Amino acid sequence: MSFTELPPSFWGYALETAAKLLNIAPSKSIPQTPYEIWHGKPASYKYLRVWGSPAYVKRLVGDKLDSRSSLCRFIGYPKETAGYYFYDPPSKNFCLEERSVLEKDFPSDSRMMRS
């Protein structure tokens, strides 16, 4: 959490994401993950993201000349649908999106929380 420069109020999102990862992670003590026991099939790891990482998320509204995406932070996975939760620091808004483009220079990017 310290690498992301997100405020302490985001700890709840971090804990939910950690719990999700623990439920799909393999263990030496049991032959199946909790996800496999509950759903009857192994979990997919292809959708996983690094918590707090910067990502470009498409904006739905705006002028023709405005930027079509905004630089947000990934903060978790929704329980009820596919996609990702993002936080937009400049506007202080939260959004749920299915697609995003991750930044490559994380965690060294410190410009997000200052804008």
mmCIF file of N, CA and C in Angstrom:
data_model
loop_
_atom_site.group_PDB
_atom_site.id
_atom_site.type_symbol
_atom_site.label_atom_id
_atom_site.label_comp_id
_atom_site.label_asym_id
_atom_site.label_seq_id
_atom_site.Cartn_x
_atom_site.Cartn_y
_atom_site.Cartn_z
ATOM 1 N N MET A 1 0.823 -1.185 0.000
ATOM 2 C CA MET A 1 0.000 0.000 0.000
ATOM 3 C C MET A 1 0.871 1.255 0.000
ATOM 4 N N SER A 2 2.036 1.186 0.579
ATOM 5 C CA SER A 2 2.898 2.366 0.634
ATOM 6 C C SER A 2 3.445 2.745 -0.742
ATOM 7 N N PHE A 3 3.594 1.789 -1.648
ATOM 8 C CA PHE A 3 4.093 2.092 -2.986
ATOM 9 C C PHE A 3 3.061 2.814 -3.837
ATOM 10 N N THR A 4 1.806 2.663 -3.528
ATOM 11 C CA THR A 4 0.759 3.233 -4.367
ATOM 12 C C THR A 4 0.471 4.686 -4.074
ATOM 13 N N GLU A 5 0.854 5.175 -2.912
ATOM 14 C CA GLU A 5 0.592 6.537 -2.475
ATOM 15 C C GLU A 5 -0.903 6.827 -2.346
ATOM 16 N N LEU A 6 -1.703 5.795 -2.164
ATOM 17 C CA LEU A 6 -3.132 5.987 -1.922
ATOM 18 C C LEU A 6 -3.353 6.231 -0.434
ATOM 19 N N PRO A 7 -4.383 6.989 -0.078
ATOM 20 C CA PRO A 7 -4.626 7.289 1.339
ATOM 21 C C PRO A 7 -5.038 6.055 2.136
ATOM 22 N N PRO A 8 -4.896 6.087 3.458
ATOM 23 C CA PRO A 8 -5.262 4.946 4.308
ATOM 24 C C PRO A 8 -6.731 4.545 4.208
ATOM 25 N N SER A 9 -7.581 5.420 3.725
ATOM 26 C CA SER A 9 -9.002 5.075 3.589
ATOM 27 C C SER A 9 -9.233 3.974 2.552
ATOM 28 N N PHE A 10 -8.221 3.630 1.772
ATOM 29 C CA PHE A 10 -8.345 2.583 0.756
ATOM 30 C C PHE A 10 -7.956 1.199 1.282
ATOM 31 N N TRP A 11 -7.645 1.090 2.582
ATOM 32 C CA TRP A 11 -7.257 -0.199 3.154
ATOM 33 C C TRP A 11 -8.345 -1.252 2.978
ATOM 34 N N GLY A 12 -9.594 -0.872 3.047
ATOM 35 C CA GLY A 12 -10.691 -1.827 2.866
ATOM 36 C C GLY A 12 -10.637 -2.492 1.505
ATOM 37 N N TYR A 13 -10.381 -1.701 0.465
ATOM 38 C CA TYR A 13 -10.254 -2.257 -0.887
ATOM 39 C C TYR A 13 -9.040 -3.181 -0.973
ATOM 40 N N ALA A 14 -7.946 -2.795 -0.325
ATOM 41 C CA ALA A 14 -6.739 -3.622 -0.340
ATOM 42 C C ALA A 14 -6.984 -4.962 0.355
ATOM 43 N N LEU A 15 -7.691 -4.947 1.478
ATOM 44 C CA LEU A 15 -7.977 -6.193 2.202
ATOM 45 C C LEU A 15 -8.916 -7.105 1.417
ATOM 46 N N GLU A 16 -9.925 -6.537 0.762
ATOM 47 C CA GLU A 16 -10.825 -7.349 -0.067
ATOM 48 C C GLU A 16 -10.064 -8.016 -1.201
ATOM 49 N N THR A 17 -9.155 -7.277 -1.828
ATOM 50 C CA THR A 17 -8.362 -7.830 -2.921
ATOM 51 C C THR A 17 -7.431 -8.922 -2.403
ATOM 52 N N ALA A 18 -6.829 -8.717 -1.244
ATOM 53 C CA ALA A 18 -5.959 -9.736 -0.651
ATOM 54 C C ALA A 18 -6.742 -11.008 -0.335
ATOM 55 N N ALA A 19 -7.958 -10.875 0.170
ATOM 56 C CA ALA A 19 -8.788 -12.046 0.469
ATOM 57 C C ALA A 19 -9.121 -12.811 -0.806
ATOM 58 N N LYS A 20 -9.422 -12.092 -1.873
ATOM 59 C CA LYS A 20 -9.714 -12.745 -3.152
ATOM 60 C C LYS A 20 -8.496 -13.521 -3.646
ATOM 61 N N LEU A 21 -7.320 -12.909 -3.535
ATOM 62 C CA LEU A 21 -6.099 -13.579 -3.982
ATOM 63 C C LEU A 21 -5.789 -14.811 -3.139
ATOM 64 N N LEU A 22 -6.026 -14.742 -1.838
ATOM 65 C CA LEU A 22 -5.800 -15.906 -0.977
ATOM 66 C C LEU A 22 -6.743 -17.054 -1.326
ATOM 67 N N ASN A 23 -7.955 -16.741 -1.749
ATOM 68 C CA ASN A 23 -8.919 -17.785 -2.102
ATOM 69 C C ASN A 23 -8.605 -18.480 -3.416
ATOM 70 N N ILE A 24 -7.808 -17.863 -4.282
ATOM 71 C CA ILE A 24 -7.473 -18.519 -5.549
ATOM 72 C C ILE A 24 -6.025 -19.001 -5.592
ATOM 73 N N ALA A 25 -5.254 -18.726 -4.543
ATOM 74 C CA ALA A 25 -3.845 -19.124 -4.505
ATOM 75 C C ALA A 25 -3.701 -20.580 -4.070
ATOM 76 N N PRO A 26 -2.810 -21.345 -4.737
ATOM 77 C CA PRO A 26 -2.571 -22.730 -4.315
ATOM 78 C C PRO A 26 -1.855 -22.794 -2.971
ATOM 79 N N SER A 27 -2.038 -23.917 -2.280
ATOM 80 C CA SER A 27 -1.439 -24.111 -0.966
ATOM 81 C C SER A 27 -0.878 -25.525 -0.866
ATOM 82 N N LYS A 28 0.169 -25.708 -0.078
ATOM 83 C CA LYS A 28 0.732 -27.041 0.129
ATOM 84 C C LYS A 28 -0.115 -27.874 1.081
ATOM 85 N N SER A 29 -0.866 -27.225 1.956
ATOM 86 C CA SER A 29 -1.597 -27.956 2.992
ATOM 87 C C SER A 29 -2.873 -28.626 2.485
ATOM 88 N N ILE A 30 -3.492 -28.084 1.446
ATOM 89 C CA ILE A 30 -4.704 -28.700 0.887
ATOM 90 C C ILE A 30 -4.522 -28.878 -0.616
ATOM 91 N N PRO A 31 -5.108 -29.938 -1.197
ATOM 92 C CA PRO A 31 -4.888 -30.204 -2.623
ATOM 93 C C PRO A 31 -5.610 -29.229 -3.557
ATOM 94 N N GLN A 32 -6.667 -28.576 -3.076
ATOM 95 C CA GLN A 32 -7.422 -27.649 -3.912
ATOM 96 C C GLN A 32 -7.471 -26.271 -3.258
ATOM 97 N N THR A 33 -7.672 -25.253 -4.091
ATOM 98 C CA THR A 33 -7.850 -23.903 -3.558
ATOM 99 C C THR A 33 -9.286 -23.758 -3.060
ATOM 100 N N PRO A 34 -9.549 -22.807 -2.166
ATOM 101 C CA PRO A 34 -10.935 -22.572 -1.750
ATOM 102 C C PRO A 34 -11.860 -22.271 -2.935
ATOM 103 N N TYR A 35 -11.345 -21.580 -3.948
ATOM 104 C CA TYR A 35 -12.144 -21.288 -5.143
ATOM 105 C C TYR A 35 -12.554 -22.583 -5.847
ATOM 106 N N GLU A 36 -11.609 -23.518 -6.006
ATOM 107 C CA GLU A 36 -11.906 -24.801 -6.662
ATOM 108 C C GLU A 36 -12.936 -25.601 -5.878
ATOM 109 N N ILE A 37 -12.830 -25.604 -4.567
ATOM 110 C CA ILE A 37 -13.781 -26.344 -3.731
ATOM 111 C C ILE A 37 -15.177 -25.757 -3.888
ATOM 112 N N TRP A 38 -15.291 -24.442 -3.907
ATOM 113 C CA TRP A 38 -16.596 -23.776 -3.984
ATOM 114 C C TRP A 38 -17.206 -23.866 -5.384
ATOM 115 N N HIS A 39 -16.389 -23.627 -6.429
ATOM 116 C CA HIS A 39 -16.908 -23.548 -7.798
ATOM 117 C C HIS A 39 -16.745 -24.832 -8.607
ATOM 118 N N GLY A 40 -15.927 -25.762 -8.145
ATOM 119 C CA GLY A 40 -15.748 -27.015 -8.855
ATOM 120 C C GLY A 40 -14.821 -26.942 -10.055
ATOM 121 N N LYS A 41 -14.122 -25.846 -10.229
ATOM 122 C CA LYS A 41 -13.162 -25.699 -11.330
ATOM 123 C C LYS A 41 -12.034 -24.782 -10.870
ATOM 124 N N PRO A 42 -10.857 -24.900 -11.486
ATOM 125 C CA PRO A 42 -9.744 -24.036 -11.073
ATOM 126 C C PRO A 42 -9.985 -22.578 -11.485
ATOM 127 N N ALA A 43 -9.411 -21.666 -10.738
ATOM 128 C CA ALA A 43 -9.553 -20.233 -11.022
ATOM 129 C C ALA A 43 -8.665 -19.829 -12.188
ATOM 130 N N SER A 44 -9.072 -18.799 -12.890
ATOM 131 C CA SER A 44 -8.269 -18.219 -13.963
ATOM 132 C C SER A 44 -7.441 -17.077 -13.380
ATOM 133 N N TYR A 45 -6.185 -17.018 -13.756
ATOM 134 C CA TYR A 45 -5.296 -15.977 -13.244
ATOM 135 C C TYR A 45 -5.047 -14.872 -14.266
ATOM 136 N N LYS A 46 -5.604 -14.988 -15.453
ATOM 137 C CA LYS A 46 -5.294 -14.037 -16.521
ATOM 138 C C LYS A 46 -5.859 -12.639 -16.283
ATOM 139 N N TYR A 47 -6.850 -12.503 -15.445
ATOM 140 C CA TYR A 47 -7.474 -11.201 -15.210
ATOM 141 C C TYR A 47 -6.863 -10.445 -14.029
ATOM 142 N N LEU A 48 -5.910 -11.026 -13.335
ATOM 143 C CA LEU A 48 -5.354 -10.403 -12.127
ATOM 144 C C LEU A 48 -4.548 -9.147 -12.450
ATOM 145 N N ARG A 49 -4.637 -8.173 -11.563
ATOM 146 C CA ARG A 49 -3.923 -6.910 -11.689
ATOM 147 C C ARG A 49 -3.168 -6.624 -10.387
ATOM 148 N N VAL A 50 -2.156 -5.782 -10.463
ATOM 149 C CA VAL A 50 -1.411 -5.356 -9.284
ATOM 150 C C VAL A 50 -2.217 -4.260 -8.599
ATOM 151 N N TRP A 51 -2.509 -4.451 -7.312
ATOM 152 C CA TRP A 51 -3.336 -3.497 -6.584
ATOM 153 C C TRP A 51 -2.650 -2.137 -6.516
ATOM 154 N N GLY A 52 -3.401 -1.089 -6.834
ATOM 155 C CA GLY A 52 -2.874 0.267 -6.786
ATOM 156 C C GLY A 52 -2.149 0.699 -8.038
ATOM 157 N N SER A 53 -2.042 -0.186 -9.024
ATOM 158 C CA SER A 53 -1.300 0.170 -10.228
ATOM 159 C C SER A 53 -2.060 1.191 -11.067
ATOM 160 N N PRO A 54 -1.335 2.092 -11.733
ATOM 161 C CA PRO A 54 -1.979 3.072 -12.598
ATOM 162 C C PRO A 54 -2.507 2.404 -13.859
ATOM 163 N N ALA A 55 -3.633 2.887 -14.347
ATOM 164 C CA ALA A 55 -4.236 2.358 -15.564
ATOM 165 C C ALA A 55 -5.017 3.461 -16.255
ATOM 166 N N TYR A 56 -5.041 3.407 -17.567
ATOM 167 C CA TYR A 56 -5.852 4.346 -18.335
ATOM 168 C C TYR A 56 -7.230 3.746 -18.532
ATOM 169 N N VAL A 57 -8.257 4.496 -18.135
ATOM 170 C CA VAL A 57 -9.641 4.043 -18.221
ATOM 171 C C VAL A 57 -10.385 4.982 -19.157
ATOM 172 N N LYS A 58 -11.163 4.405 -20.065
ATOM 173 C CA LYS A 58 -11.906 5.197 -21.044
ATOM 174 C C LYS A 58 -12.995 6.021 -20.370
ATOM 175 N N ARG A 59 -13.083 7.285 -20.749
ATOM 176 C CA ARG A 59 -14.138 8.174 -20.247
ATOM 177 C C ARG A 59 -15.380 8.019 -21.116
ATOM 178 N N LEU A 60 -16.535 8.160 -20.500
ATOM 179 C CA LEU A 60 -17.783 8.042 -21.245
ATOM 180 C C LEU A 60 -18.277 9.382 -21.769
ATOM 181 N N VAL A 61 -17.975 10.455 -21.083
ATOM 182 C CA VAL A 61 -18.448 11.775 -21.500
ATOM 183 C C VAL A 61 -17.260 12.688 -21.737
ATOM 184 N N GLY A 62 -17.509 13.737 -22.483
ATOM 185 C CA GLY A 62 -16.454 14.704 -22.716
ATOM 186 C C GLY A 62 -16.584 15.346 -24.080
ATOM 187 N N ASP A 63 -15.848 16.409 -24.247
ATOM 188 C CA ASP A 63 -15.827 17.128 -25.504
ATOM 189 C C ASP A 63 -15.001 16.344 -26.519
ATOM 190 N N LYS A 64 -15.193 16.654 -27.803
ATOM 191 C CA LYS A 64 -14.471 15.957 -28.853
ATOM 192 C C LYS A 64 -12.957 16.116 -28.727
ATOM 193 N N LEU A 65 -12.523 17.251 -28.232
ATOM 194 C CA LEU A 65 -11.092 17.520 -28.137
ATOM 195 C C LEU A 65 -10.490 17.121 -26.797
ATOM 196 N N ASP A 66 -11.309 16.706 -25.858
ATOM 197 C CA ASP A 66 -10.810 16.254 -24.556
ATOM 198 C C ASP A 66 -10.145 14.891 -24.678
ATOM 199 N N SER A 67 -9.348 14.566 -23.692
ATOM 200 C CA SER A 67 -8.739 13.242 -23.629
ATOM 201 C C SER A 67 -9.838 12.186 -23.489
ATOM 202 N N ARG A 68 -9.679 11.069 -24.152
ATOM 203 C CA ARG A 68 -10.700 10.018 -24.106
ATOM 204 C C ARG A 68 -10.481 9.031 -22.971
ATOM 205 N N SER A 69 -9.401 9.202 -22.235
ATOM 206 C CA SER A 69 -9.149 8.325 -21.090
ATOM 207 C C SER A 69 -8.583 9.150 -19.941
ATOM 208 N N SER A 70 -8.666 8.579 -18.761
ATOM 209 C CA SER A 70 -8.083 9.247 -17.596
ATOM 210 C C SER A 70 -7.194 8.255 -16.854
ATOM 211 N N LEU A 71 -6.160 8.781 -16.225
ATOM 212 C CA LEU A 71 -5.212 7.953 -15.487
ATOM 213 C C LEU A 71 -5.778 7.690 -14.095
ATOM 214 N N CYS A 72 -6.132 6.435 -13.841
ATOM 215 C CA CYS A 72 -6.768 6.034 -12.585
ATOM 216 C C CYS A 72 -5.879 5.029 -11.863
ATOM 217 N N ARG A 73 -6.328 4.591 -10.697
ATOM 218 C CA ARG A 73 -5.645 3.544 -9.927
ATOM 219 C C ARG A 73 -6.567 2.349 -9.769
ATOM 220 N N PHE A 74 -6.026 1.157 -9.985
ATOM 221 C CA PHE A 74 -6.785 -0.071 -9.770
ATOM 222 C C PHE A 74 -6.913 -0.302 -8.269
ATOM 223 N N ILE A 75 -8.167 -0.512 -7.787
ATOM 224 C CA ILE A 75 -8.361 -0.700 -6.346
ATOM 225 C C ILE A 75 -9.118 -1.975 -5.987
ATOM 226 N N GLY A 76 -9.546 -2.780 -6.970
ATOM 227 C CA GLY A 76 -10.199 -4.022 -6.583
ATOM 228 C C GLY A 76 -11.043 -4.659 -7.661
ATOM 229 N N TYR A 77 -11.633 -5.788 -7.282
ATOM 230 C CA TYR A 77 -12.488 -6.577 -8.160
ATOM 231 C C TYR A 77 -13.913 -6.538 -7.626
ATOM 232 N N PRO A 78 -14.900 -6.277 -8.476
ATOM 233 C CA PRO A 78 -16.287 -6.302 -7.999
ATOM 234 C C PRO A 78 -16.749 -7.730 -7.744
ATOM 235 N N LYS A 79 -17.642 -7.910 -6.791
ATOM 236 C CA LYS A 79 -18.152 -9.247 -6.470
ATOM 237 C C LYS A 79 -19.262 -9.672 -7.415
ATOM 238 N N GLU A 80 -20.047 -8.716 -7.880
ATOM 239 C CA GLU A 80 -21.272 -9.039 -8.597
ATOM 240 C C GLU A 80 -21.126 -9.116 -10.112
ATOM 241 N N THR A 81 -20.019 -8.648 -10.678
ATOM 242 C CA THR A 81 -19.874 -8.611 -12.126
ATOM 243 C C THR A 81 -18.400 -8.694 -12.517
ATOM 244 N N ALA A 82 -18.159 -8.914 -13.794
ATOM 245 C CA ALA A 82 -16.784 -8.917 -14.292
ATOM 246 C C ALA A 82 -16.299 -7.482 -14.423
ATOM 247 N N GLY A 83 -15.029 -7.266 -14.257
ATOM 248 C CA GLY A 83 -14.458 -5.938 -14.397
ATOM 249 C C GLY A 83 -13.537 -5.598 -13.246
ATOM 250 N N TYR A 84 -13.243 -4.310 -13.133
ATOM 251 C CA TYR A 84 -12.303 -3.823 -12.136
ATOM 252 C C TYR A 84 -12.819 -2.513 -11.557
ATOM 253 N N TYR A 85 -12.509 -2.252 -10.281
ATOM 254 C CA TYR A 85 -12.797 -0.963 -9.663
ATOM 255 C C TYR A 85 -11.572 -0.069 -9.825
ATOM 256 N N PHE A 86 -11.824 1.181 -10.193
ATOM 257 C CA PHE A 86 -10.757 2.161 -10.342
ATOM 258 C C PHE A 86 -11.100 3.426 -9.567
ATOM 259 N N TYR A 87 -10.052 4.126 -9.149
ATOM 260 C CA TYR A 87 -10.194 5.419 -8.482
ATOM 261 C C TYR A 87 -9.499 6.461 -9.341
ATOM 262 N N ASP A 88 -10.195 7.552 -9.619
ATOM 263 C CA ASP A 88 -9.653 8.649 -10.416
ATOM 264 C C ASP A 88 -9.246 9.776 -9.461
ATOM 265 N N PRO A 89 -7.948 9.930 -9.140
ATOM 266 C CA PRO A 89 -7.513 10.923 -8.150
ATOM 267 C C PRO A 89 -7.886 12.378 -8.467
ATOM 268 N N PRO A 90 -7.732 12.862 -9.710
ATOM 269 C CA PRO A 90 -8.079 14.273 -9.941
ATOM 270 C C PRO A 90 -9.552 14.593 -9.671
ATOM 271 N N SER A 91 -10.453 13.703 -10.087
ATOM 272 C CA SER A 91 -11.886 13.969 -9.885
ATOM 273 C C SER A 91 -12.418 13.358 -8.588
ATOM 274 N N LYS A 92 -11.606 12.515 -7.931
ATOM 275 C CA LYS A 92 -11.997 11.809 -6.702
ATOM 276 C C LYS A 92 -13.244 10.944 -6.905
ATOM 277 N N ASN A 93 -13.357 10.347 -8.090
ATOM 278 C CA ASN A 93 -14.483 9.472 -8.420
ATOM 279 C C ASN A 93 -14.030 8.023 -8.495
ATOM 280 N N PHE A 94 -14.983 7.121 -8.278
ATOM 281 C CA PHE A 94 -14.760 5.689 -8.420
ATOM 282 C C PHE A 94 -15.516 5.222 -9.653
ATOM 283 N N CYS A 95 -14.973 4.222 -10.342
ATOM 284 C CA CYS A 95 -15.685 3.694 -11.500
ATOM 285 C C CYS A 95 -15.441 2.196 -11.615
ATOM 286 N N LEU A 96 -16.343 1.548 -12.314
ATOM 287 C CA LEU A 96 -16.265 0.120 -12.590
ATOM 288 C C LEU A 96 -16.103 -0.034 -14.091
ATOM 289 N N GLU A 97 -15.017 -0.648 -14.529
ATOM 290 C CA GLU A 97 -14.747 -0.819 -15.953
ATOM 291 C C GLU A 97 -14.288 -2.239 -16.226
ATOM 292 N N GLU A 98 -14.612 -2.722 -17.420
ATOM 293 C CA GLU A 98 -14.159 -4.054 -17.821
ATOM 294 C C GLU A 98 -12.802 -4.010 -18.500
ATOM 295 N N ARG A 99 -12.511 -2.919 -19.186
ATOM 296 C CA ARG A 99 -11.253 -2.829 -19.924
ATOM 297 C C ARG A 99 -10.437 -1.638 -19.448
ATOM 298 N N SER A 100 -9.133 -1.827 -19.471
ATOM 299 C CA SER A 100 -8.216 -0.749 -19.108
ATOM 300 C C SER A 100 -6.847 -1.077 -19.680
ATOM 301 N N VAL A 101 -5.991 -0.081 -19.731
ATOM 302 C CA VAL A 101 -4.612 -0.270 -20.177
ATOM 303 C C VAL A 101 -3.713 0.104 -19.010
ATOM 304 N N LEU A 102 -2.907 -0.850 -18.550
ATOM 305 C CA LEU A 102 -2.046 -0.617 -17.386
ATOM 306 C C LEU A 102 -0.795 0.162 -17.759
ATOM 307 N N GLU A 103 -0.360 1.019 -16.853
ATOM 308 C CA GLU A 103 0.895 1.753 -17.003
ATOM 309 C C GLU A 103 2.057 0.798 -16.782
ATOM 310 N N LYS A 104 3.169 1.035 -17.454
ATOM 311 C CA LYS A 104 4.326 0.149 -17.346
ATOM 312 C C LYS A 104 5.293 0.550 -16.234
ATOM 313 N N ASP A 105 5.339 1.821 -15.835
ATOM 314 C CA ASP A 105 6.369 2.272 -14.899
ATOM 315 C C ASP A 105 5.922 2.297 -13.441
ATOM 316 N N PHE A 106 5.002 1.455 -13.057
ATOM 317 C CA PHE A 106 4.565 1.329 -11.670
ATOM 318 C C PHE A 106 5.607 0.513 -10.915
ATOM 319 N N PRO A 107 5.975 0.760 -9.685
ATOM 320 C CA PRO A 107 5.453 1.710 -8.710
ATOM 321 C C PRO A 107 6.206 3.028 -8.647
ATOM 322 N N SER A 108 7.056 3.326 -9.607
ATOM 323 C CA SER A 108 7.869 4.537 -9.496
ATOM 324 C C SER A 108 7.125 5.804 -9.894
ATOM 325 N N ASP A 109 5.910 5.688 -10.386
ATOM 326 C CA ASP A 109 5.159 6.847 -10.848
ATOM 327 C C ASP A 109 4.502 7.556 -9.673
ATOM 328 N N SER A 110 4.987 8.738 -9.319
ATOM 329 C CA SER A 110 4.434 9.459 -8.171
ATOM 330 C C SER A 110 3.627 10.682 -8.581
ATOM 331 N N ARG A 111 3.343 10.840 -9.850
ATOM 332 C CA ARG A 111 2.630 12.038 -10.299
ATOM 333 C C ARG A 111 1.126 11.941 -10.112
ATOM 334 N N MET A 112 0.582 10.745 -9.872
ATOM 335 C CA MET A 112 -0.869 10.574 -9.857
ATOM 336 C C MET A 112 -1.541 11.281 -8.697
ATOM 337 N N MET A 113 -1.052 11.132 -7.500
ATOM 338 C CA MET A 113 -1.736 11.689 -6.342
ATOM 339 C C MET A 113 -1.478 13.192 -6.202
ATOM 340 N N ARG A 114 -0.561 13.715 -6.953
ATOM 341 C CA ARG A 114 -0.263 15.146 -6.873
ATOM 342 C C ARG A 114 -1.105 15.961 -7.835
ATOM 343 N N SER A 115 -1.746 15.326 -8.809
ATOM 344 C CA SER A 115 -2.527 16.083 -9.791
ATOM 345 C C SER A 115 -3.902 16.408 -9.300
#
